[in-house]
Tab-separated table of C-alpha atoms and ligand atoms in Angstrom:
chain	number	residue	atom	x	y	z
W	14	MET	CA	-52.477	207.842	-131.192
W	15	GLY	CA	-53.548	207.417	-134.798
W	16	SER	CA	-52.262	204.377	-135.109
W	17	ALA	CA	-53.306	202.860	-131.532
W	18	VAL	CA	-56.877	204.367	-132.162
W	19	GLY	CA	-58.952	202.184	-134.679
W	20	LEU	CA	-61.253	199.836	-135.621
W	21	GLY	CA	-60.228	198.159	-132.802
W	22	ASN	CA	-61.350	200.802	-130.126
W	23	ILE	CA	-64.706	201.456	-131.908
W	24	TRP	CA	-65.709	198.167	-133.637
W	25	ARG	CA	-63.982	195.200	-131.695
W	26	PHE	CA	-63.539	196.574	-128.142
W	27	PRO	CA	-67.815	197.013	-127.645
W	28	TYR	CA	-68.804	193.822	-129.468
W	29	LEU	CA	-65.880	191.617	-127.233
W	30	ALA	CA	-67.207	193.444	-124.429
W	31	GLY	CA	-70.546	192.706	-125.478
W	32	SER	CA	-70.124	189.252	-125.957
W	33	ASN	CA	-67.864	188.407	-123.290
W	34	GLY	CA	-69.402	189.439	-120.020
W	35	GLY	CA	-69.159	193.277	-120.537
W	36	GLY	CA	-67.999	194.769	-117.103
W	37	ALA	CA	-66.029	191.314	-116.626
W	38	PHE	CA	-64.269	191.672	-120.538
W	39	LEU	CA	-62.579	194.910	-118.733
W	40	ILE	CA	-60.789	193.321	-116.161
W	41	PRO	CA	-58.101	191.058	-118.763
W	42	TYR	CA	-58.159	193.892	-121.044
W	43	LEU	CA	-56.553	196.542	-118.576
W	44	VAL	CA	-54.654	194.125	-116.808
W	45	GLY	CA	-53.545	193.490	-120.584
W	46	ILE	CA	-52.757	197.307	-121.458
W	47	ALA	CA	-50.753	197.911	-117.982
W	48	VAL	CA	-48.746	194.915	-117.429
W	49	CYS	CA	-47.790	193.467	-121.466
W	50	GLY	CA	-48.901	196.471	-123.538
W	51	LEU	CA	-47.583	199.057	-122.231
W	52	PRO	CA	-43.935	197.972	-121.736
W	53	LEU	CA	-44.192	196.355	-124.809
W	54	LEU	CA	-45.064	199.881	-126.919
W	55	MET	CA	-42.534	202.002	-124.388
W	56	PHE	CA	-39.777	199.609	-125.887
W	57	GLU	CA	-41.006	199.403	-129.535
W	58	TYR	CA	-40.352	202.945	-129.350
W	59	ALA	CA	-37.239	202.549	-127.703
W	60	ALA	CA	-35.491	199.720	-130.368
W	61	GLY	CA	-37.136	202.246	-133.185
W	62	ARG	CA	-35.346	205.162	-132.144
W	63	HIS	CA	-31.782	203.490	-130.995
W	64	TYR	CA	-31.882	201.613	-134.125
W	65	ARG	CA	-33.269	203.957	-136.594
W	66	LEU	CA	-34.930	201.659	-138.574
W	67	GLY	CA	-38.197	199.621	-139.299
W	68	VAL	CA	-38.628	196.466	-137.676
W	69	MET	CA	-36.596	194.261	-140.332
W	70	GLY	CA	-33.567	196.206	-139.910
W	71	ALA	CA	-33.745	196.570	-136.175
W	72	PHE	CA	-34.309	192.972	-135.675
W	73	LYS	CA	-31.318	192.245	-138.016
W	74	ALA	CA	-29.049	194.388	-136.016
W	75	MET	CA	-30.131	192.713	-132.911
W	76	SER	CA	-29.537	189.703	-134.023
W	77	ARG	CA	-28.396	188.576	-137.745
W	78	ARG	CA	-30.503	185.442	-137.789
W	79	TYR	CA	-33.513	187.302	-136.529
W	80	GLU	CA	-33.856	189.642	-139.920
W	81	VAL	CA	-36.146	186.810	-141.612
W	82	VAL	CA	-38.465	187.040	-138.096
W	83	GLY	CA	-38.899	190.837	-138.715
W	84	LEU	CA	-39.282	190.428	-142.385
W	85	ALA	CA	-42.094	187.590	-141.375
W	86	ILE	CA	-44.033	190.549	-138.928
W	87	ALA	CA	-43.920	193.071	-142.100
W	88	ALA	CA	-45.556	190.409	-144.117
W	89	MET	CA	-47.974	189.638	-141.702
W	90	VAL	CA	-48.957	193.105	-140.803
W	91	PHE	CA	-49.622	193.551	-145.017
W	92	PHE	CA	-52.027	190.307	-144.592
W	93	ILE	CA	-53.775	191.790	-142.023
W	94	LEU	CA	-53.640	195.175	-143.650
W	95	SER	CA	-55.884	193.175	-146.702
W	96	TYR	CA	-58.364	192.874	-144.473
W	97	TYR	CA	-58.692	195.657	-142.323
W	98	LEU	CA	-59.039	197.973	-145.525
W	99	VAL	CA	-62.018	195.872	-146.409
W	100	VAL	CA	-63.638	196.781	-142.413
W	101	ALA	CA	-62.556	200.177	-142.847
W	102	GLY	CA	-64.225	200.308	-146.291
W	103	TRP	CA	-67.527	199.031	-145.032
W	104	THR	CA	-67.516	202.035	-142.394
W	105	LEU	CA	-66.686	204.352	-145.762
W	106	GLY	CA	-70.156	202.834	-147.184
W	107	TYR	CA	-72.297	203.206	-144.115
W	108	LEU	CA	-70.721	206.789	-144.253
W	109	ILE	CA	-72.189	207.619	-147.316
W	110	ALA	CA	-75.375	205.683	-146.939
W	111	THR	CA	-76.485	207.093	-143.605
W	112	PRO	CA	-76.827	210.820	-144.098
W	113	ILE	CA	-78.969	209.681	-147.533
W	114	GLY	CA	-81.298	207.334	-145.272
W	115	LYS	CA	-80.268	204.133	-146.886
W	116	GLU	CA	-81.791	201.120	-145.246
W	117	ALA	CA	-78.442	199.664	-144.427
W	118	GLY	CA	-78.564	196.321	-143.452
W	119	PHE	CA	-75.725	194.431	-143.085
W	120	SER	CA	-76.717	191.892	-145.545
W	121	ALA	CA	-78.451	194.380	-147.749
W	122	PHE	CA	-74.835	196.206	-147.848
W	123	THR	CA	-72.919	193.023	-148.894
W	124	ALA	CA	-75.821	191.947	-151.245
W	125	THR	CA	-74.526	194.723	-153.539
W	126	TRP	CA	-70.633	195.468	-155.104
W	127	TRP	CA	-70.375	198.802	-152.419
W	128	PRO	CA	-67.939	197.054	-150.217
W	129	VAL	CA	-65.526	196.192	-152.928
W	130	ALA	CA	-65.877	199.773	-154.483
W	131	CYS	CA	-65.696	201.287	-150.779
W	132	PHE	CA	-62.702	199.061	-149.913
W	133	VAL	CA	-60.512	200.198	-153.263
W	134	VAL	CA	-61.469	203.777	-152.501
W	135	THR	CA	-59.755	203.502	-149.124
W	136	ALA	CA	-57.331	201.179	-149.936
W	137	VAL	CA	-56.028	204.157	-152.701
W	138	VAL	CA	-56.735	207.119	-150.228
W	139	CYS	CA	-54.189	204.878	-147.862
W	140	CYS	CA	-51.278	204.504	-149.836
W	141	GLY	CA	-51.930	208.234	-150.977
W	142	VAL	CA	-51.652	209.241	-147.578
W	143	VAL	CA	-48.241	207.240	-146.864
W	144	MET	CA	-46.948	208.659	-150.097
W	145	LEU	CA	-46.688	212.105	-149.131
W	146	GLY	CA	-44.509	211.034	-146.278
W	147	VAL	CA	-44.420	210.757	-142.417
W	148	THR	CA	-44.591	214.500	-142.244
W	149	LYS	CA	-47.135	215.792	-144.533
W	150	GLY	CA	-49.074	212.889	-144.828
W	151	ILE	CA	-49.357	211.010	-141.266
W	152	GLU	CA	-48.740	213.578	-139.106
W	153	ARG	CA	-50.808	216.038	-141.082
W	154	THR	CA	-53.767	213.571	-141.620
W	155	SER	CA	-53.560	212.631	-137.444
W	156	ARG	CA	-53.346	216.227	-136.241
W	157	ALA	CA	-56.478	217.118	-138.489
W	158	LEU	CA	-58.230	213.619	-138.064
W	159	LEU	CA	-57.988	212.803	-134.653
W	160	PRO	CA	-59.192	215.937	-132.662
W	161	LEU	CA	-62.195	215.566	-135.005
W	162	LEU	CA	-62.309	212.046	-133.888
W	163	ALA	CA	-62.120	212.936	-130.022
W	164	VAL	CA	-65.243	215.652	-130.457
W	165	VAL	CA	-67.323	213.416	-132.362
W	166	ILE	CA	-66.646	210.277	-129.919
W	167	VAL	CA	-67.167	212.386	-126.515
W	168	LEU	CA	-70.550	213.989	-127.896
W	169	MET	CA	-71.879	210.552	-128.946
W	170	ALA	CA	-71.431	209.145	-125.109
W	171	GLY	CA	-72.448	211.903	-124.138
W	172	TYR	CA	-75.514	211.646	-125.824
W	173	GLY	CA	-75.718	208.017	-124.746
W	174	MET	CA	-75.802	209.539	-121.292
W	175	THR	CA	-79.399	211.354	-121.855
W	176	LEU	CA	-80.660	208.219	-122.597
W	177	GLU	CA	-83.142	206.100	-120.917
W	178	GLY	CA	-81.054	203.028	-121.337
W	179	ARG	CA	-77.536	204.541	-119.388
W	180	GLY	CA	-78.340	202.883	-116.448
W	181	GLU	CA	-78.221	199.417	-117.964
W	182	ALA	CA	-75.437	200.227	-120.097
W	183	LEU	CA	-73.139	201.695	-117.373
W	184	SER	CA	-73.890	198.368	-114.671
W	185	PHE	CA	-73.250	196.005	-118.121
W	186	LEU	CA	-69.747	197.839	-118.698
W	187	PHE	CA	-68.663	198.780	-114.822
W	188	LYS	CA	-70.461	196.195	-112.893
W	189	PRO	CA	-68.274	192.861	-113.881
W	190	ASP	CA	-70.129	189.779	-113.554
W	191	LEU	CA	-66.975	187.969	-112.121
W	192	SER	CA	-68.091	184.282	-112.823
W	193	ALA	CA	-67.482	185.368	-116.654
W	194	LEU	CA	-63.486	185.698	-115.242
W	195	GLY	CA	-63.373	181.794	-114.781
W	196	ASP	CA	-63.405	181.373	-118.582
W	197	PRO	CA	-59.895	181.249	-119.574
W	198	LEU	CA	-60.990	182.269	-123.148
W	199	VAL	CA	-62.366	185.652	-121.510
W	200	TRP	CA	-58.683	186.055	-120.764
W	201	ALA	CA	-57.189	185.287	-123.634
W	202	ARG	CA	-59.666	187.644	-125.450
W	203	GLY	CA	-58.809	190.361	-122.902
W	204	PHE	CA	-55.162	190.166	-123.927
W	205	SER	CA	-55.372	189.714	-127.591
W	206	GLN	CA	-57.426	192.384	-127.756
W	207	ALA	CA	-55.005	194.465	-125.347
W	208	PHE	CA	-52.280	194.283	-128.141
W	209	PHE	CA	-54.465	194.742	-130.927
W	210	SER	CA	-55.698	197.791	-129.606
W	211	LEU	CA	-52.315	199.237	-128.542
W	212	GLY	CA	-51.116	198.151	-132.147
W	213	VAL	CA	-47.809	196.007	-130.245
W	214	GLY	CA	-46.171	193.289	-131.662
W	215	MET	CA	-46.973	194.428	-135.848
W	216	GLY	CA	-43.404	196.613	-135.910
W	217	VAL	CA	-45.546	199.307	-135.937
W	218	MET	CA	-43.879	201.057	-132.864
W	219	ILE	CA	-40.703	200.305	-133.879
W	220	THR	CA	-41.684	201.902	-137.348
W	221	TYR	CA	-42.790	205.363	-135.642
W	222	GLY	CA	-40.144	205.195	-132.813
W	223	SER	CA	-37.215	205.477	-135.664
W	224	TYR	CA	-38.703	208.746	-136.789
W	225	MET	CA	-39.382	209.719	-133.336
W	226	ALA	CA	-36.979	213.116	-132.044
W	227	ARG	CA	-33.779	212.565	-129.547
W	228	GLU	CA	-35.954	214.474	-126.884
W	229	SER	CA	-39.104	213.439	-126.904
W	230	ALA	CA	-39.677	211.287	-123.887
W	231	ILE	CA	-40.832	207.975	-124.511
W	232	ALA	CA	-42.136	206.596	-121.697
W	233	ARG	CA	-44.277	209.921	-121.028
W	234	SER	CA	-45.691	209.432	-124.892
W	235	SER	CA	-46.444	205.492	-124.393
W	236	VAL	CA	-48.500	206.478	-121.223
W	237	ILE	CA	-50.331	209.166	-123.032
W	238	VAL	CA	-50.997	206.730	-125.953
W	239	ALA	CA	-52.172	204.160	-123.974
W	240	SER	CA	-54.601	205.954	-121.589
W	241	GLY	CA	-55.687	207.985	-124.873
W	242	ASP	CA	-56.102	204.377	-126.777
W	243	VAL	CA	-58.070	203.099	-122.841
W	244	SER	CA	-60.384	206.354	-123.270
W	245	VAL	CA	-61.287	205.861	-126.767
W	246	ALA	CA	-62.230	202.020	-126.326
W	247	LEU	CA	-64.348	203.150	-123.212
W	248	LEU	CA	-65.716	206.068	-124.585
W	249	ALA	CA	-67.380	204.048	-127.563
W	250	GLY	CA	-68.750	201.639	-124.749
W	251	LEU	CA	-70.436	204.806	-123.164
W	252	ALA	CA	-71.455	205.469	-126.840
W	253	ILE	CA	-72.687	202.173	-127.886
W	254	PHE	CA	-74.110	200.388	-125.032
W	255	PRO	CA	-76.734	202.842	-124.217
W	256	LEU	CA	-78.454	203.223	-127.513
W	257	VAL	CA	-77.943	199.280	-127.545
W	258	PHE	CA	-80.329	199.319	-124.190
W	259	THR	CA	-82.650	202.027	-124.977
W	260	PHE	CA	-83.712	201.498	-128.709
W	261	GLY	CA	-83.046	197.456	-127.893
W	262	GLY	CA	-80.709	195.012	-129.988
W	263	PRO	CA	-78.848	192.113	-127.805
W	264	PRO	CA	-75.218	193.615	-126.444
W	265	GLY	CA	-73.921	190.589	-127.593
W	266	ALA	CA	-74.441	190.685	-131.015
W	267	GLY	CA	-70.481	189.912	-132.015
W	268	PRO	CA	-69.068	191.542	-134.660
W	269	GLN	CA	-71.944	192.705	-136.159
W	270	LEU	CA	-72.721	194.840	-133.626
W	271	ALA	CA	-71.940	197.954	-135.786
W	272	PHE	CA	-72.862	197.101	-138.951
W	273	GLU	CA	-76.423	195.521	-138.439
W	274	THR	CA	-77.448	195.981	-134.717
W	275	LEU	CA	-76.362	199.749	-134.589
W	276	PRO	CA	-77.957	200.812	-138.564
W	277	GLN	CA	-81.249	199.499	-137.042
W	278	VAL	CA	-80.883	201.556	-133.710
W	279	PHE	CA	-80.135	204.711	-135.933
W	280	SER	CA	-82.774	204.276	-138.339
W	281	HIS	CA	-85.322	203.918	-135.291
W	282	MET	CA	-83.957	206.631	-132.974
W	283	PRO	CA	-84.978	210.174	-133.195
W	284	GLY	CA	-82.105	212.371	-134.538
W	285	GLY	CA	-80.952	208.837	-136.034
W	286	MET	CA	-79.362	210.018	-139.614
W	287	LEU	CA	-76.927	212.461	-137.701
W	288	VAL	CA	-76.020	210.525	-134.871
W	289	GLY	CA	-75.388	207.571	-137.118
W	290	SER	CA	-73.084	209.433	-139.471
W	291	ALA	CA	-71.080	211.010	-137.189
W	292	PHE	CA	-70.592	207.407	-135.647
W	293	TYR	CA	-69.343	205.971	-139.024
W	294	LEU	CA	-67.433	209.200	-139.279
W	295	LEU	CA	-65.675	208.601	-136.511
W	296	LEU	CA	-64.951	204.936	-137.518
W	297	PHE	CA	-63.579	205.851	-141.095
W	298	VAL	CA	-61.234	208.387	-139.248
W	299	ALA	CA	-60.214	205.784	-136.703
W	300	ALA	CA	-59.372	202.841	-139.189
W	301	LEU	CA	-57.783	205.205	-141.992
W	302	THR	CA	-54.902	206.631	-139.419
W	303	SER	CA	-54.414	202.625	-138.153
W	304	ALA	CA	-54.197	201.320	-141.415
W	305	VAL	CA	-51.722	204.126	-142.480
W	306	SER	CA	-49.246	203.156	-139.618
W	307	MET	CA	-49.550	199.595	-141.178
W	308	LEU	CA	-48.843	200.337	-144.350
W	309	GLN	CA	-45.868	202.617	-143.321
W	310	VAL	CA	-44.263	199.518	-141.561
W	311	VAL	CA	-44.458	197.180	-144.808
W	312	ALA	CA	-43.235	200.520	-147.128
W	313	ALA	CA	-40.542	201.159	-144.612
W	314	THR	CA	-39.060	197.223	-144.528
W	315	ILE	CA	-38.772	197.834	-148.819
W	316	SER	CA	-37.064	200.955	-148.120
W	317	ASP	CA	-34.722	199.471	-145.173
W	318	ARG	CA	-33.991	196.402	-147.708
W	319	THR	CA	-33.705	198.336	-151.328
W	320	GLY	CA	-33.082	201.871	-150.769
W	321	TRP	CA	-35.714	203.414	-152.051
W	322	SER	CA	-37.878	206.047	-150.737
W	323	THR	CA	-40.713	205.329	-148.591
W	324	SER	CA	-42.948	206.762	-151.490
W	325	ARG	CA	-41.728	204.259	-154.456
W	326	ALA	CA	-41.661	201.600	-152.059
W	327	THR	CA	-45.567	202.633	-151.616
W	328	ARG	CA	-46.013	203.332	-155.064
W	329	TRP	CA	-45.357	199.600	-155.848
W	330	LEU	CA	-47.352	198.202	-153.205
W	331	VAL	CA	-50.386	199.554	-154.302
W	332	LEU	CA	-51.427	196.582	-156.991
W	333	PRO	CA	-50.243	193.409	-154.629
W	334	LEU	CA	-52.523	195.472	-151.633
W	335	LEU	CA	-55.712	195.602	-153.804
W	336	GLY	CA	-55.344	192.340	-155.135
W	337	LEU	CA	-54.800	190.378	-151.470
W	338	GLY	CA	-57.423	192.783	-150.447
W	339	LEU	CA	-59.830	191.989	-153.121
W	340	LEU	CA	-60.244	188.239	-151.813
W	341	SER	CA	-61.540	189.332	-147.914
W	342	ALA	CA	-63.754	192.324	-150.185
W	343	LEU	CA	-65.241	189.617	-152.226
W	344	SER	CA	-65.957	187.333	-149.345
W	345	TYR	CA	-68.586	189.762	-148.470
W	346	ALA	CA	-69.998	190.891	-151.334
W	347	PRO	CA	-72.455	188.583	-154.034
W	348	ALA	CA	-68.903	186.696	-154.690
W	349	ASP	CA	-69.270	185.478	-151.302
W	350	LEU	CA	-65.730	184.163	-151.864
W	351	ARG	CA	-65.065	181.537	-149.262
W	352	PHE	CA	-62.075	178.889	-148.066
W	353	PHE	CA	-62.514	176.145	-146.490
W	354	GLY	CA	-66.454	177.031	-146.051
W	355	GLN	CA	-65.384	180.391	-144.006
W	356	PRO	CA	-65.487	183.627	-145.370
W	357	VAL	CA	-61.738	184.935	-146.538
W	358	LEU	CA	-62.164	187.809	-144.365
W	359	ASP	CA	-62.637	186.017	-141.141
W	360	LEU	CA	-60.175	183.450	-141.885
W	361	MET	CA	-57.784	185.901	-142.145
W	362	ASP	CA	-58.644	187.923	-139.303
W	363	THR	CA	-58.402	184.432	-137.052
W	364	THR	CA	-55.123	183.673	-139.332
W	365	PHE	CA	-53.381	186.967	-138.641
W	366	GLY	CA	-55.185	189.152	-136.646
W	367	THR	CA	-55.771	186.864	-133.843
W	368	PHE	CA	-53.002	184.411	-133.619
W	369	GLY	CA	-50.172	186.235	-136.233
W	370	LEU	CA	-50.948	189.370	-133.985
W	371	LEU	CA	-50.061	187.081	-130.507
W	372	VAL	CA	-46.972	185.629	-132.322
W	373	GLY	CA	-46.001	189.097	-133.498
W	374	ALA	CA	-46.022	190.324	-130.019
W	375	LEU	CA	-44.344	187.224	-128.558
W	376	VAL	CA	-41.073	187.507	-131.130
W	377	THR	CA	-40.819	191.304	-130.381
W	378	CYS	CA	-40.417	190.828	-126.717
W	379	ILE	CA	-37.175	188.169	-127.281
W	380	ALA	CA	-36.358	190.376	-129.621
W	381	ILE	CA	-36.440	193.744	-127.889
W	382	PHE	CA	-36.125	191.903	-124.239
W	383	TRP	CA	-33.518	189.462	-124.922
W	384	LEU	CA	-31.625	190.078	-127.859
W	385	ALA	CA	-31.606	193.859	-128.323
W	386	ASP	CA	-28.667	196.170	-126.156
W	387	GLY	CA	-30.356	196.197	-122.795
W	388	LEU	CA	-28.598	198.801	-121.809
W	389	ALA	CA	-29.454	201.387	-124.623
W	390	MET	CA	-33.012	200.169	-124.603
W	391	LYS	CA	-33.095	201.337	-120.990
W	392	GLU	CA	-31.238	204.683	-122.082
W	393	GLN	CA	-33.921	205.444	-124.878
W	394	VAL	CA	-36.690	204.995	-122.706
W	395	GLY	CA	-34.880	206.212	-119.080
W	396	HIS	CA	-35.001	209.783	-120.465
W	397	GLY	CA	-37.193	211.967	-118.013
W	398	ALA	CA	-38.711	208.221	-116.502
W	399	PRO	CA	-38.077	206.991	-112.749
W	400	ARG	CA	-35.206	204.626	-112.933
W	401	ARG	CA	-37.438	201.702	-111.013
W	402	PHE	CA	-40.661	202.263	-113.587
W	403	VAL	CA	-38.086	201.776	-116.387
W	404	ALA	CA	-36.536	198.838	-114.546
W	405	TRP	CA	-39.713	197.254	-114.165
W	406	SER	CA	-41.216	197.553	-117.224
W	407	GLY	CA	-38.686	196.236	-119.233
W	408	PHE	CA	-36.880	193.709	-117.417
W	409	LEU	CA	-39.711	191.999	-115.214
W	410	LEU	CA	-42.732	192.619	-117.210
W	411	GLY	CA	-41.146	192.663	-120.813
W	412	ARG	CA	-38.983	190.105	-120.335
W	413	TYR	CA	-40.921	187.347	-118.145
W	414	VAL	CA	-44.748	188.415	-117.595
W	415	ALA	CA	-45.369	189.367	-120.732
W	416	PRO	CA	-43.913	186.320	-122.717
W	417	ILE	CA	-45.783	184.076	-120.500
W	418	THR	CA	-48.756	185.582	-120.670
W	419	LEU	CA	-48.804	185.779	-124.238
W	420	LEU	CA	-47.771	181.837	-124.683
W	421	ALA	CA	-50.930	181.091	-122.370
W	422	SER	CA	-53.142	182.886	-124.284
W	423	LEU	CA	-51.770	181.328	-127.757
W	424	ALA	CA	-52.040	177.974	-125.923
W	425	THR	CA	-55.609	179.209	-124.778
W	426	LEU	CA	-56.786	180.226	-128.241
W	427	ALA	CA	-55.207	177.088	-130.128
W	428	ALA	CA	-57.185	175.136	-127.558
W	429	SER	CA	-60.352	176.458	-127.909
W	430	LEU	CA	-60.272	176.000	-131.833
W	431	ILE	CA	-59.368	173.069	-131.721
W	432	VAL	CA	-61.282	171.523	-129.199
W	433	LEU	CA	-64.299	174.038	-129.064
W	434	GLY	CA	-64.227	175.175	-132.907
W	435	GLU	CA	-65.689	178.512	-131.058
W	436	LEU	CA	-62.784	180.977	-132.151
W	437	ARG	CA	-64.553	182.423	-134.992
W	438	GLY	CA	-65.883	185.953	-134.222
W	439	ARG	CA	-65.237	186.466	-130.787
O	24	LIG	N1	-54.433	199.563	-132.901
O	24	LIG	C1	-55.171	199.448	-134.024
O	24	LIG	C2	-56.727	199.292	-133.671
O	24	LIG	O1	-56.739	199.508	-132.896
O	24	LIG	C3	-54.933	198.224	-135.077
O	24	LIG	C4	-53.693	197.920	-135.222
O	24	LIG	C5	-53.190	196.274	-135.188
O	24	LIG	C6	-52.865	198.847	-136.325
O	24	LIG	C7	-51.797	196.387	-135.546
O	24	LIG	C8	-51.595	198.776	-136.189
O	24	LIG	C9	-50.922	197.485	-135.412
O	24	LIG	O2	-57.524	199.115	-134.870
């Protein structure tokens, strides 16, 4: 849950829903979770627990030639992590600025070196948690922080429901304008958001599955994780849109929604400092527990390969991570670092966070549903779950529906990037 619930739910989901037809976006997103995301999640856990290895080791065990694919996934996660930590750093910056009443417009924020400093602090904290190990670091951090996150988001959504704009917000979120569904890009974005939000296709759940106890029921855990993940996204919508509709600001502001529109809302509303601080705390906690899971994948890959402890592997990763992340951090700081006219961070998000993730999910599907030992996978998931459910999700959805959907999403996104040049930021 710590890995799944992240910036994807609280920052990415509301802005994507806001700029892709509100309620209409929910349909492809939920279909994507149920039809492709959940089966993949279950079988990633299964593969991890069966092979007891990280993504590279597990892929190698499925087929020797696939080892390099696992390695590529781990490398991709490292790239995603590098800019994810920058955005996580922004939330830390806002968390510090909001209670001291600093006017936190996004351009004012990125005109300082604060974003860089916050990135460095966040990256170091993330490495520290992973170095402490799975039980002492990740499990304890998630156990302490996730209930806090749940309380804050429920309170914020409850507060949203007392505001004047709640009616408008509810119909924006839950009364789909079905005409938006005619746009294939809405479907592609909905599906890719489903994968991003669950955190499948990046080897994270394979790695976490490798630490899972024999007796824990995979199907049940997966259903809990997926429903928790969707609930947090919906609650984030219920917290944010009433604010937007009550205090003004366009719901379709795009990625700036959490960093430009909301701070303005917070500075105008009564008690905004408190609500704002709670919101950024929430965002930071969610981001940190997800970042930790990504770093664990990279560290586990190195440790599978070298035999080092995860902690030693992580120590070795600190400097490269800071170096790579700095490129993205500097693109939203006075240095304004750009490649091909685009801020490095945006380029990273399109390349790795959108395309990379879909490719990662596709190759993971192929590995798990075509190359791995099918019987063993089914046995792992089957423990405590209805047989038909396992057969359906594994061998109809996972084998055929998910790869076809992924290919279609990739093709749509690629076409839109090439033909319309409009993928950026959506
Ligand atoms: N699922 C996380 C989120 O919603 C992001 C993530 C992606 C985590 C890929 C791990 C792997 O923010």
